[in-house]
Each structure stands twice: as structure tokens, then as C-alpha cells.
Short mmCIF file of C-alpha atoms and ligand atoms in Angstrom, two decimals:
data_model
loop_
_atom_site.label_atom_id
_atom_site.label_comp_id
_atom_site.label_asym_id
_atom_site.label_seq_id
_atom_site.Cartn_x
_atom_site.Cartn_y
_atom_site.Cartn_z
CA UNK A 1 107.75 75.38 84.94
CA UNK A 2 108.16 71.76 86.25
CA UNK A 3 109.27 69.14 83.31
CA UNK A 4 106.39 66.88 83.52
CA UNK A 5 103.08 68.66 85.06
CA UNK A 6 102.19 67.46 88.37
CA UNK A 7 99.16 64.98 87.87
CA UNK A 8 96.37 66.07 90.28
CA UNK A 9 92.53 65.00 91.12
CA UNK A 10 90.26 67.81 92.55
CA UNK A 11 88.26 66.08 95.18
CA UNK A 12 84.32 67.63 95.32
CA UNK A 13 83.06 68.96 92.26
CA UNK A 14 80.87 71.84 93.08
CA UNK A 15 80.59 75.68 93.36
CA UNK A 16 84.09 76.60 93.47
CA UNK A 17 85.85 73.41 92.05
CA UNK A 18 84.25 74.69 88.84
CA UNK A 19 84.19 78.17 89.11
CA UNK A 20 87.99 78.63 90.24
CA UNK A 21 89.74 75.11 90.50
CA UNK A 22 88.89 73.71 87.27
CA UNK A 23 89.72 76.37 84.65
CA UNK A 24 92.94 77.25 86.95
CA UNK A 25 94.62 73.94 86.83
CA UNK A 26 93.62 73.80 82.87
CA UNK A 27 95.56 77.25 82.74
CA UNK A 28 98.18 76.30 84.50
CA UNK A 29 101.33 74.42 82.86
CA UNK A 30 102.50 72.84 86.06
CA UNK A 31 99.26 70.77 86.63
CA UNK A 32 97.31 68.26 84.71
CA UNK A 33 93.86 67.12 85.75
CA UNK A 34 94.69 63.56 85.86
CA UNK A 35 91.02 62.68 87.97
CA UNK A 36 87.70 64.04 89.49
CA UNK A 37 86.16 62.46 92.62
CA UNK A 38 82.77 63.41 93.89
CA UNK A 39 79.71 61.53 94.96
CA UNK A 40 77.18 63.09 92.66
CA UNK A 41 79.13 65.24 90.35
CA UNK A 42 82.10 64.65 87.36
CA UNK A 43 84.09 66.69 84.90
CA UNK A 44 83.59 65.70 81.31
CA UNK A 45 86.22 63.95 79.56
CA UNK A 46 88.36 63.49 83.09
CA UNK A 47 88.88 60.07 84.96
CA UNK A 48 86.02 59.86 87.84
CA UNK A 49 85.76 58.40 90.82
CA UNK A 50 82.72 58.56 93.45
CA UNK A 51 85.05 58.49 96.71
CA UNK A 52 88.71 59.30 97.31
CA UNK A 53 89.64 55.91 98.60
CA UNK A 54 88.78 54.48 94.94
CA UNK A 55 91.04 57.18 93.50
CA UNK A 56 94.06 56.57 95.94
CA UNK A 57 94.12 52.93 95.54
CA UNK A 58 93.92 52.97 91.65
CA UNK A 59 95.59 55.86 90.51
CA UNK A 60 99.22 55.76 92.54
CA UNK A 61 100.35 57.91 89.38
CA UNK A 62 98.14 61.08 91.07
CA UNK A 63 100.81 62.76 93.24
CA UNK A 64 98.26 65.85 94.18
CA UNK A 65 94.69 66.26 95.37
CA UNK A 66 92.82 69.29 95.92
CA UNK A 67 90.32 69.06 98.57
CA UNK A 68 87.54 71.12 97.49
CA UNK A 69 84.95 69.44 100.09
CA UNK A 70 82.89 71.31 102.35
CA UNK A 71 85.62 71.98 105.94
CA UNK A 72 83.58 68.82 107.52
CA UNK A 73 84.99 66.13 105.73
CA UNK A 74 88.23 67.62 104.96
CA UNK A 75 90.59 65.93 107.77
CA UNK A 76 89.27 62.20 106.99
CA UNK A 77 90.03 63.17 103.62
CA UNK A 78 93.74 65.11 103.80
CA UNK A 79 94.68 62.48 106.61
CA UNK A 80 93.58 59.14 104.09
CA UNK A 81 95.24 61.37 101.18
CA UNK A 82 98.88 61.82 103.19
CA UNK A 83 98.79 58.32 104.12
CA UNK A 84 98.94 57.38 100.40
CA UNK A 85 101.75 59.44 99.97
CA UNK A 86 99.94 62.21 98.22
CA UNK A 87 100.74 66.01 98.20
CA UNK A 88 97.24 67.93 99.75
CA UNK A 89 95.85 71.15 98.65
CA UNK A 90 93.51 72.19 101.28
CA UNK A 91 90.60 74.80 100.14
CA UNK A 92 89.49 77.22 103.25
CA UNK A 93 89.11 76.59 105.67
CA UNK A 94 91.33 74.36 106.29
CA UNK A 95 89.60 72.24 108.90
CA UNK A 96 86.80 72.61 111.65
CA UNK A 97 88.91 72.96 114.14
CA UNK A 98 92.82 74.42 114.94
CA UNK A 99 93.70 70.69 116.53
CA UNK A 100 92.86 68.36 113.53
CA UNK A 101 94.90 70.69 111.24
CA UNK A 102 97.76 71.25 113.42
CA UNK A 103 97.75 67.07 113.50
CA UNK A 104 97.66 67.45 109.19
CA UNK A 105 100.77 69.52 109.74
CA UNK A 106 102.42 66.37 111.27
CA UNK A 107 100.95 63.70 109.68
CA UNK A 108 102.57 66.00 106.42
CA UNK A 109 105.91 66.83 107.64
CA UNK A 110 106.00 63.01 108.93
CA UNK A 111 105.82 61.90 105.53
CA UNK A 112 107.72 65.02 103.42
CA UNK A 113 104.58 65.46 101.57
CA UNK A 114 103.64 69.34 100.88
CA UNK A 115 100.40 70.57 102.97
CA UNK A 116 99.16 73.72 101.50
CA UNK A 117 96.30 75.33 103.42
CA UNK A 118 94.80 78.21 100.88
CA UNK A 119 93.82 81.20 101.82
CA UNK A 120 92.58 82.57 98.28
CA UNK A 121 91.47 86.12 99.71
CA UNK A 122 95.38 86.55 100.30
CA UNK A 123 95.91 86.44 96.67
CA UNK A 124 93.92 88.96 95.48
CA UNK A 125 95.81 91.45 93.45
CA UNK A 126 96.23 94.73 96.12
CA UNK A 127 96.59 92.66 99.49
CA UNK A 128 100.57 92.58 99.03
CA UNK A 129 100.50 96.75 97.98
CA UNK A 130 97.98 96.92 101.42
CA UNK A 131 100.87 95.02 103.29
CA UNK A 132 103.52 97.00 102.19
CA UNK A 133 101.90 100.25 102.32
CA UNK A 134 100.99 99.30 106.51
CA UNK A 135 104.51 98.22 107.19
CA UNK A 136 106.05 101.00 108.35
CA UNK A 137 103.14 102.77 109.90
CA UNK A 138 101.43 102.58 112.90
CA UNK A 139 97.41 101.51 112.97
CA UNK A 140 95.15 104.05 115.45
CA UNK A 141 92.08 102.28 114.07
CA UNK A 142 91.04 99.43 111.47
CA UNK A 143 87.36 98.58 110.50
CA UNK A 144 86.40 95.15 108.39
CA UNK A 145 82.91 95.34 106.74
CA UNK A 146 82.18 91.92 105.22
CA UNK A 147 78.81 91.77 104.28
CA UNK A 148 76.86 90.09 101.59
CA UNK A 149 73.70 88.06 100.55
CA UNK A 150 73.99 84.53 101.45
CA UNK A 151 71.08 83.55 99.33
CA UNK A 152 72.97 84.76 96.08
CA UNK A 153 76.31 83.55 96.95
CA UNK A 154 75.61 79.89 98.83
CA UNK A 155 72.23 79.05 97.40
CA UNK A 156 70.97 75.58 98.82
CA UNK A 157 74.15 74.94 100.86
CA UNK A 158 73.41 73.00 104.01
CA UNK A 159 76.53 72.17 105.32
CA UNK A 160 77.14 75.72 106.14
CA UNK A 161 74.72 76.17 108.66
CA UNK A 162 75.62 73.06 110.22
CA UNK A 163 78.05 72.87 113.27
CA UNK A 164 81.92 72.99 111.26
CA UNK A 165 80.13 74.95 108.18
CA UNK A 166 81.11 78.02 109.76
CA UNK A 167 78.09 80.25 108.57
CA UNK A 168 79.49 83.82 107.91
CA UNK A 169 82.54 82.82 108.94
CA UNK A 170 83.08 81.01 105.98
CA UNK A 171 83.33 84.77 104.17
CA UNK A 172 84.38 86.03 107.03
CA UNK A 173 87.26 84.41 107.43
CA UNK A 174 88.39 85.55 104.29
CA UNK A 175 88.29 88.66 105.56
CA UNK A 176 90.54 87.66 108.85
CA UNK A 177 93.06 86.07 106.12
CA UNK A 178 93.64 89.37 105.10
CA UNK A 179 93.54 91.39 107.74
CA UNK A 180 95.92 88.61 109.39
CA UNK A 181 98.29 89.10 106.40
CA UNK A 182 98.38 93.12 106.03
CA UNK A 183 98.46 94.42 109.85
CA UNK A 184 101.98 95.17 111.64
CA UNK A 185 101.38 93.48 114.07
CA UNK A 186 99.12 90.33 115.62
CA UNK A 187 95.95 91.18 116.78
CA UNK A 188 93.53 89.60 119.35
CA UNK A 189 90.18 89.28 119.96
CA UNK A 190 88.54 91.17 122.90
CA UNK A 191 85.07 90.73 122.53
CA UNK A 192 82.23 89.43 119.96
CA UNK A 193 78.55 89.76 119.39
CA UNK A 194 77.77 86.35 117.07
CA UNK A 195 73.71 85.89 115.72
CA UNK A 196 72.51 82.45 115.63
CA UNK A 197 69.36 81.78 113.30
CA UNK A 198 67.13 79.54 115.81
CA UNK A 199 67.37 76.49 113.08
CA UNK A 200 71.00 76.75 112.47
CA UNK A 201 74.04 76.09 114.19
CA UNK A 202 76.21 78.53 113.21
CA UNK A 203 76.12 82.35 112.97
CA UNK A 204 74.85 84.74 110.26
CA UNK A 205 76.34 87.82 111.65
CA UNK A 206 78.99 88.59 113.63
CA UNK A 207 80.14 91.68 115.50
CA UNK A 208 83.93 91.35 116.59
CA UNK A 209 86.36 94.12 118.43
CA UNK A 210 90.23 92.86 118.63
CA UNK A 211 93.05 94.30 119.34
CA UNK A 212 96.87 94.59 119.02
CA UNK A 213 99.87 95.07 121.34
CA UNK A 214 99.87 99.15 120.64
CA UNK A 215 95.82 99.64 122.10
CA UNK A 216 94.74 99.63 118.09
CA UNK A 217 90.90 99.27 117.80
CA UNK A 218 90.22 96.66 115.02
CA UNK A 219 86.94 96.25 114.53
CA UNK A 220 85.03 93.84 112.03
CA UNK A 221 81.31 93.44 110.84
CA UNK A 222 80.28 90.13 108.75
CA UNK A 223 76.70 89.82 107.88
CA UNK A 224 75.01 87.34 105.84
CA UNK A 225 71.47 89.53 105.49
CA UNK A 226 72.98 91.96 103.22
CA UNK A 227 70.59 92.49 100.20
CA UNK A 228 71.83 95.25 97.40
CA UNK A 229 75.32 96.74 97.05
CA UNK A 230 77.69 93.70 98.62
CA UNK A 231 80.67 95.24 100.85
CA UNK A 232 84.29 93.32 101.55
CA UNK A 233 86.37 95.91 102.15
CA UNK A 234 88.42 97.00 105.06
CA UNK A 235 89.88 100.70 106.41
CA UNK A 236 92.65 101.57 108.96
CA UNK A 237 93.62 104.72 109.96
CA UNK A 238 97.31 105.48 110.36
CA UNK A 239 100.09 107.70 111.95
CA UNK A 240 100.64 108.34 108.21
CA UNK A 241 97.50 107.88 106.24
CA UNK A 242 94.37 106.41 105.54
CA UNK A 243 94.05 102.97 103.40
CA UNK A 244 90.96 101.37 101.90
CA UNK A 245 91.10 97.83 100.88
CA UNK A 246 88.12 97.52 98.40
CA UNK A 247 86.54 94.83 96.39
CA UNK A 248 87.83 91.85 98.43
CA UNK A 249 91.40 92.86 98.21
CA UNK A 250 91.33 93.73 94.23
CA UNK A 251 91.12 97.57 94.99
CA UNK A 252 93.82 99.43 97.12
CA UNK A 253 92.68 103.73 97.84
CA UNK A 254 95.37 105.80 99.87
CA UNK A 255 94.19 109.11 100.98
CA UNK A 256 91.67 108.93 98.88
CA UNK A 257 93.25 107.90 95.30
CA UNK A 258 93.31 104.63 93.89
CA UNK A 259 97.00 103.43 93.86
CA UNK A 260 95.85 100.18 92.36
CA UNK A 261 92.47 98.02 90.72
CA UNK A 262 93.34 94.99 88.66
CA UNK A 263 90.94 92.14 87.85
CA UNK A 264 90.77 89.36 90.61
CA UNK A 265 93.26 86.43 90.06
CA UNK A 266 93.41 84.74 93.33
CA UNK A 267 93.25 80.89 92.19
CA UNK A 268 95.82 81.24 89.87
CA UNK A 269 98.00 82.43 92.81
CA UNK A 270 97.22 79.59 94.68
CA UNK A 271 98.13 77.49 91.71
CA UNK A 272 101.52 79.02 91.50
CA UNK A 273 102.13 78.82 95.11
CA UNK A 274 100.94 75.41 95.40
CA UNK A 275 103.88 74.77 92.70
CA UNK A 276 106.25 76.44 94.14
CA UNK A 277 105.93 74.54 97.25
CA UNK A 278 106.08 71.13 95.27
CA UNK A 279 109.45 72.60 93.81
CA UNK A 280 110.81 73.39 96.92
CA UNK A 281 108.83 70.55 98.93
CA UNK A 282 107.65 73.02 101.42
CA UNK A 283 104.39 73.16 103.02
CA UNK A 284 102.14 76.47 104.06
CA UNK A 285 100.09 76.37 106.63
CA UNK A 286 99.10 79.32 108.51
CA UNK A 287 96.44 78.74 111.14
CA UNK A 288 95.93 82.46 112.49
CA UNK A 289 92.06 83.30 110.35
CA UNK A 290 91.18 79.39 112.38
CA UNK A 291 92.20 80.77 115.17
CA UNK A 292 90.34 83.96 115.61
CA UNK A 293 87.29 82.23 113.87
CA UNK A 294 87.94 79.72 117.33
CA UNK A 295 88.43 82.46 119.56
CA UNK A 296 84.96 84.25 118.47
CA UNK A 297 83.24 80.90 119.15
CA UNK A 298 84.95 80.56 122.50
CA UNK A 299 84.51 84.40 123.25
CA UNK A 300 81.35 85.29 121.95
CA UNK A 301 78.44 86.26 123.42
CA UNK A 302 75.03 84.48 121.19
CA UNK A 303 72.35 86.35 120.37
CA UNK A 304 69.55 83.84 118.76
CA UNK A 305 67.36 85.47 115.70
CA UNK A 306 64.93 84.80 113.16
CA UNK A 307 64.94 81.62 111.30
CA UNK A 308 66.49 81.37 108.36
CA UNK A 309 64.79 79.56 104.96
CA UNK A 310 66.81 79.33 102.08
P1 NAP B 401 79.62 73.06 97.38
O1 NAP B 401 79.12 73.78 96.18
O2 NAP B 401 78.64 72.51 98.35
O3 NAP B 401 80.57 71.91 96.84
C1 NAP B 401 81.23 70.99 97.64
C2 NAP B 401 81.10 69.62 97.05
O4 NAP B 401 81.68 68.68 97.94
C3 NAP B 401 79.63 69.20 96.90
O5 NAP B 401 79.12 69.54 95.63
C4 NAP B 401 79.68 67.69 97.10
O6 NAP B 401 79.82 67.02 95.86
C5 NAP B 401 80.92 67.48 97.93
N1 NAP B 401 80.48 67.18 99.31
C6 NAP B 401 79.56 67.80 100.02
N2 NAP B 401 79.41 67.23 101.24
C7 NAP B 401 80.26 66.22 101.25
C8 NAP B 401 80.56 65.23 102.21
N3 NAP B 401 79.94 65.20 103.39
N4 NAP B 401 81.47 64.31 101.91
C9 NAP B 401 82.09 64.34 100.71
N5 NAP B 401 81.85 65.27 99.75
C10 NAP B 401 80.94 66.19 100.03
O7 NAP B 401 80.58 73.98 98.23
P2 NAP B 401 81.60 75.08 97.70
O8 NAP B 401 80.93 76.40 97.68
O9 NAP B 401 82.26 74.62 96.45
O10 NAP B 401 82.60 75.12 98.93
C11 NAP B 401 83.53 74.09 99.16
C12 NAP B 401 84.69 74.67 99.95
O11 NAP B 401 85.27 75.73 99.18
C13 NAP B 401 84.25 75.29 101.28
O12 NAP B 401 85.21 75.04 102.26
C14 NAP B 401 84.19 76.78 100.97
O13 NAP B 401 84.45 77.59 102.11
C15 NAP B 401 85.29 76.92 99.96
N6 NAP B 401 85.12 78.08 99.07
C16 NAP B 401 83.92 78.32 98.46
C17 NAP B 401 83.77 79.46 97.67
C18 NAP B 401 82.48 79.78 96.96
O14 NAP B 401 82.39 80.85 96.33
N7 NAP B 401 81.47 78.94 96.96
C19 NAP B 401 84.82 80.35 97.52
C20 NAP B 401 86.04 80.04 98.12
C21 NAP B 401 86.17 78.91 98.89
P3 NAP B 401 79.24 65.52 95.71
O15 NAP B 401 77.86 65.52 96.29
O16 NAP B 401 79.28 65.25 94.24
O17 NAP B 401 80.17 64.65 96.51
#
């Protein structure tokens, strides 16, 4: 633990600022929620401010921020943030596009501030086990189904079905963290099927094949329309064995018995990392789920369907 907790402000209080950021910073020794900034929303009992160029210019004391923003705002933000000398936490994904983040790497290292771009999926509690296990073995096949009910999970959210918001990339990509973390080797796309709502910009399903350097065929499914039983897991067939990757990375089966299941914990694995990396003044940022969300936009071919009402 760090001698005096590292003060930070969590910038965009909704849906996952509250659900994950909040209570993990309050459980966490190393940090102290020292502000809140967000246009409409605050946290009870914590220092507010409506924009984060209030906060920066009275509040030098604030050495961290936690950009918790929807990805469209997040370079304006992370770039005014490093420029007042302050540490950045970036929630995924880390930007709209590979450029402006690769720039936040700079702009970072320029200034020996810590950049941490989160990938939370990574953290959940049988991705590491998943890694391990694949390590030594070589992957035949590998099949991602990501698929869940959009309506349940981001009701009311604009931003996501406008241009940067991803659509079901924005699970999706939590998918790709993984699957980016766990496999042997780096994989490539070869080919994508991507459904466009006719009133949205971005997708809400997405039909991608990659592969890898050994002919592997990695296929993934992400679909937004899924009503009923929700599905985040992934498979891959091996020269050794089979592995399922259930329950977003909480749930690890080889050859058909549970090696591992333990409760989700993923932001307070961020939290730890994101202290480490203070301690050590180290940044993360790995760009490889951006860049296979980028390659499906370049590579895709658009099918348009049905409108979609919230
Ligand atoms: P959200 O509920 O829409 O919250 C984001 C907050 O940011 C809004 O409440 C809003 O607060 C502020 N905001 C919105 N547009 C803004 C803008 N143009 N400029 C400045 N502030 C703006 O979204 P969320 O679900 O928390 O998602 C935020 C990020 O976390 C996304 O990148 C998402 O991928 C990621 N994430 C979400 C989840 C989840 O389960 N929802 C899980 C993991 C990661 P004010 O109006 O008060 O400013």
C-alpha cells in the first residue's frame, strides 16, 4: 500500500462509474475520491465539478482522474488531463480511434505521467488460468459468442449508436481483450459480416473470421438482439484439449470439468494495477482489441437492417 492514498476524481458519473468505479476506489486503500466531475450527475458527500477544466485548475492536489466518459470525448479529456500533469485512467475503449491514443501514449510518456488504458474483461478471475492453460498448446479452432440484450444492458444510451460509440463493439471488444490476451499467438482478421440498424451508425451484430500464423480458424459472433439466456463465452479446440471460457471470463471448463468459477472482481484488478503502475510510474497501454475493432470497420462488408428503437 502507498503511504498517503493517491487523491483521484472519476470524470462522468454514470452506469459504470457507479456500478464498478465508485465502490472500487472506496475499497481500495491506495485511492481516495478526492472529486466527481460530470455535467448532470454528482456523488454525495464528494467535491463536484460540472467540467474537467474546473477540476484541473482548482484542485492541483488531484494527481489521478478516471475517465469514465463515453470513448467520444475521451482524448479532449486525457490530452487536457496530461497537460495538467495528471496521471489518466482510461475506461474502454480507450479512444475512437488507434491514432488519437497512440498520440495519448506520447503526450504521457512526454510528461512521465502513467497512461493506463483498462481492459476490465482481462481481469476477470479465469482469463489468466485460460492463458496459461493455451500456452503450450496449439489452437485448431477458437469460437467467441458474445451476445446479449442491448435494451437491458445500455438502456437509453445514445452515444453508442453514434459514429465512435462503437455499438456491439463496445461488448465486443471485451471479448477481443480477451481473446487478445489468452491465444498463443496474434491473430488477424480475414473477413467480417457487420449489421447496421438503418438509424444508427454503428453495428448491432457482427460476424468476424480471423486468423493466426498456424491457419487457426478463430471465429467470433457479437449480437446485440439477444433476448433470454445472455452468452460471453469463448471455446478453442486444441492439439491437447478443449477449453471453455464461460461467464465473461469468471468460469474456466477443460474437457469438460470446471477447473475454476469465482465471483467477478475485475475493477478491483484494475484498481490494483492502476497502483501498481503509479508505484512503478509505468504506463499500460495495449492497443490490439482497437485494432481489430478498426480492422472490422475497414474490412467489413455492411449489411443494413431493421431500425432500432430503444
Ligand atoms: P453512461 O451511463 O452513458 O455514462 C457516461 C457519463 O458520461 C454520462 O452519464 C454523462 O454524465 C457523461 N457524458 C456523456 N456524454 C458526454 C459528453 N459528450 N461529454 C462529457 N461527458 C459525457 O455510460 P457508461 O455505460 O457508464 O459507459 C461509459 C464508458 O464505460 C464507455 O466507454 C463504456 O464502454 C465503458 N463501460 C461501460 C460498462 C457498462 O456496463 N455500462 C461496462 C464497462 C465499461 P453527465 O451527463 O453527468 O456529464
Amino acid at each position: 500500500m502507498t503511504e498517503t492514498p493517491h487523491k483521484i476524481a472519476v470524470v462522468g458519473i454514470g452506469k459504470i462509474a457507479r456500478d464498478q468505479h465508485l465502490p472500487c476506489i472506496a475499497a481500495n486503500p491506495n485511492f481516495e475520491l478526492a472529486a466527481s466531475v460530470s455535467r448532470n450527475a454528482s456523488v454525495e458527500g464528494v467535491t463536484h465539478f460540472t467540467t474537467l477544466e474546473e477540476m484541473l485548475q482548482s484542485r492541483p492536489d488531484i494527481g489521478c482522474v478516471a475517465l469514465c466518459t463515453p470513448p467520444q470525448v475521451r482524448y479532449a479529456h486525457a490530452t487536457a488531463a496530461i497537460a495538467a500533469g495528471r496521471h489518466v485512467l482510461l475506461e474502454k475503449p480507450p479512444g475512437v480511434s488507434t491514432c488519437e491514443v497512440e498520440d495519448l501514449v506520447t503526450q504521457a510518456d512526454d510528461n512521465g505521467l502513467t497512461l493506463f488504458a483498462t481492459w476490465h474483461s482481462r481481469h476477470a478471475p479465469a482469463v489468466e488460468q485460460a492463458r496459461l492453460w493455451l500456452a503450450d498448446k496449439t489452437v485448431r479452432s477458437f469460437k467467441v459468442s458474445w451476445k446479449e440484450d442491448v435494451r437491458r444492458w445500455h438502456p437509453g444510451q445514445k452515444w453508442i449508436w453514434e459514429a465512435g460509440g462503437l455499438g456491439v463493439f463496445d461488448p465486443g471488444i471485451n471479448a477481443l481483450s480477451i481473446v487478445t490476451e489468452i491465444l498463443p499467438d496474434p491473430m488477424h482478421l480475414v473477413s467480417a459480416t457487420l449489421q447496421f440498424p438503418e438509424n444508427c451508425d454503428t453495428p448491432i451484430a457482427a460476424d468476424l473470421q480471423f486468423t493466426d500464423r498456424n491457419g487457426a480458424e478463430i471465429l467470433a459472433d457479437f449480437d446485440w438482439r439477444q433476448t433470454g439466456p445472455q452468452s460471453w463465452n469463448m471455446q478453442a479446440d486444441t492439439d491437447a484439449g478443449h477449453m471453455l471460457l464461460d461467464e465473461g471470463g469468471a468460469k474456466l471448463v477443460i474437457d469438460g470439468e470446471t477447473v475454476s468459477q469465482a465471483p467477478p472482481a475485475e475493477y478491483e484488478g484494475i484498481y490494483a494495477r492502476f497502483a501498481e503502475l503509479l508505484e512503478t510510474e509505468k504506463s499500460d497501454v495495449d492497443l490490439s482489441p482497437l485494432r481489430h475493432v478498426a480492422d472490422a470497420f475497414m474490412l467489413g462488408r455492411r449489411i443494413t437492417v431493421e431500425p432500432f428503437e430503444d
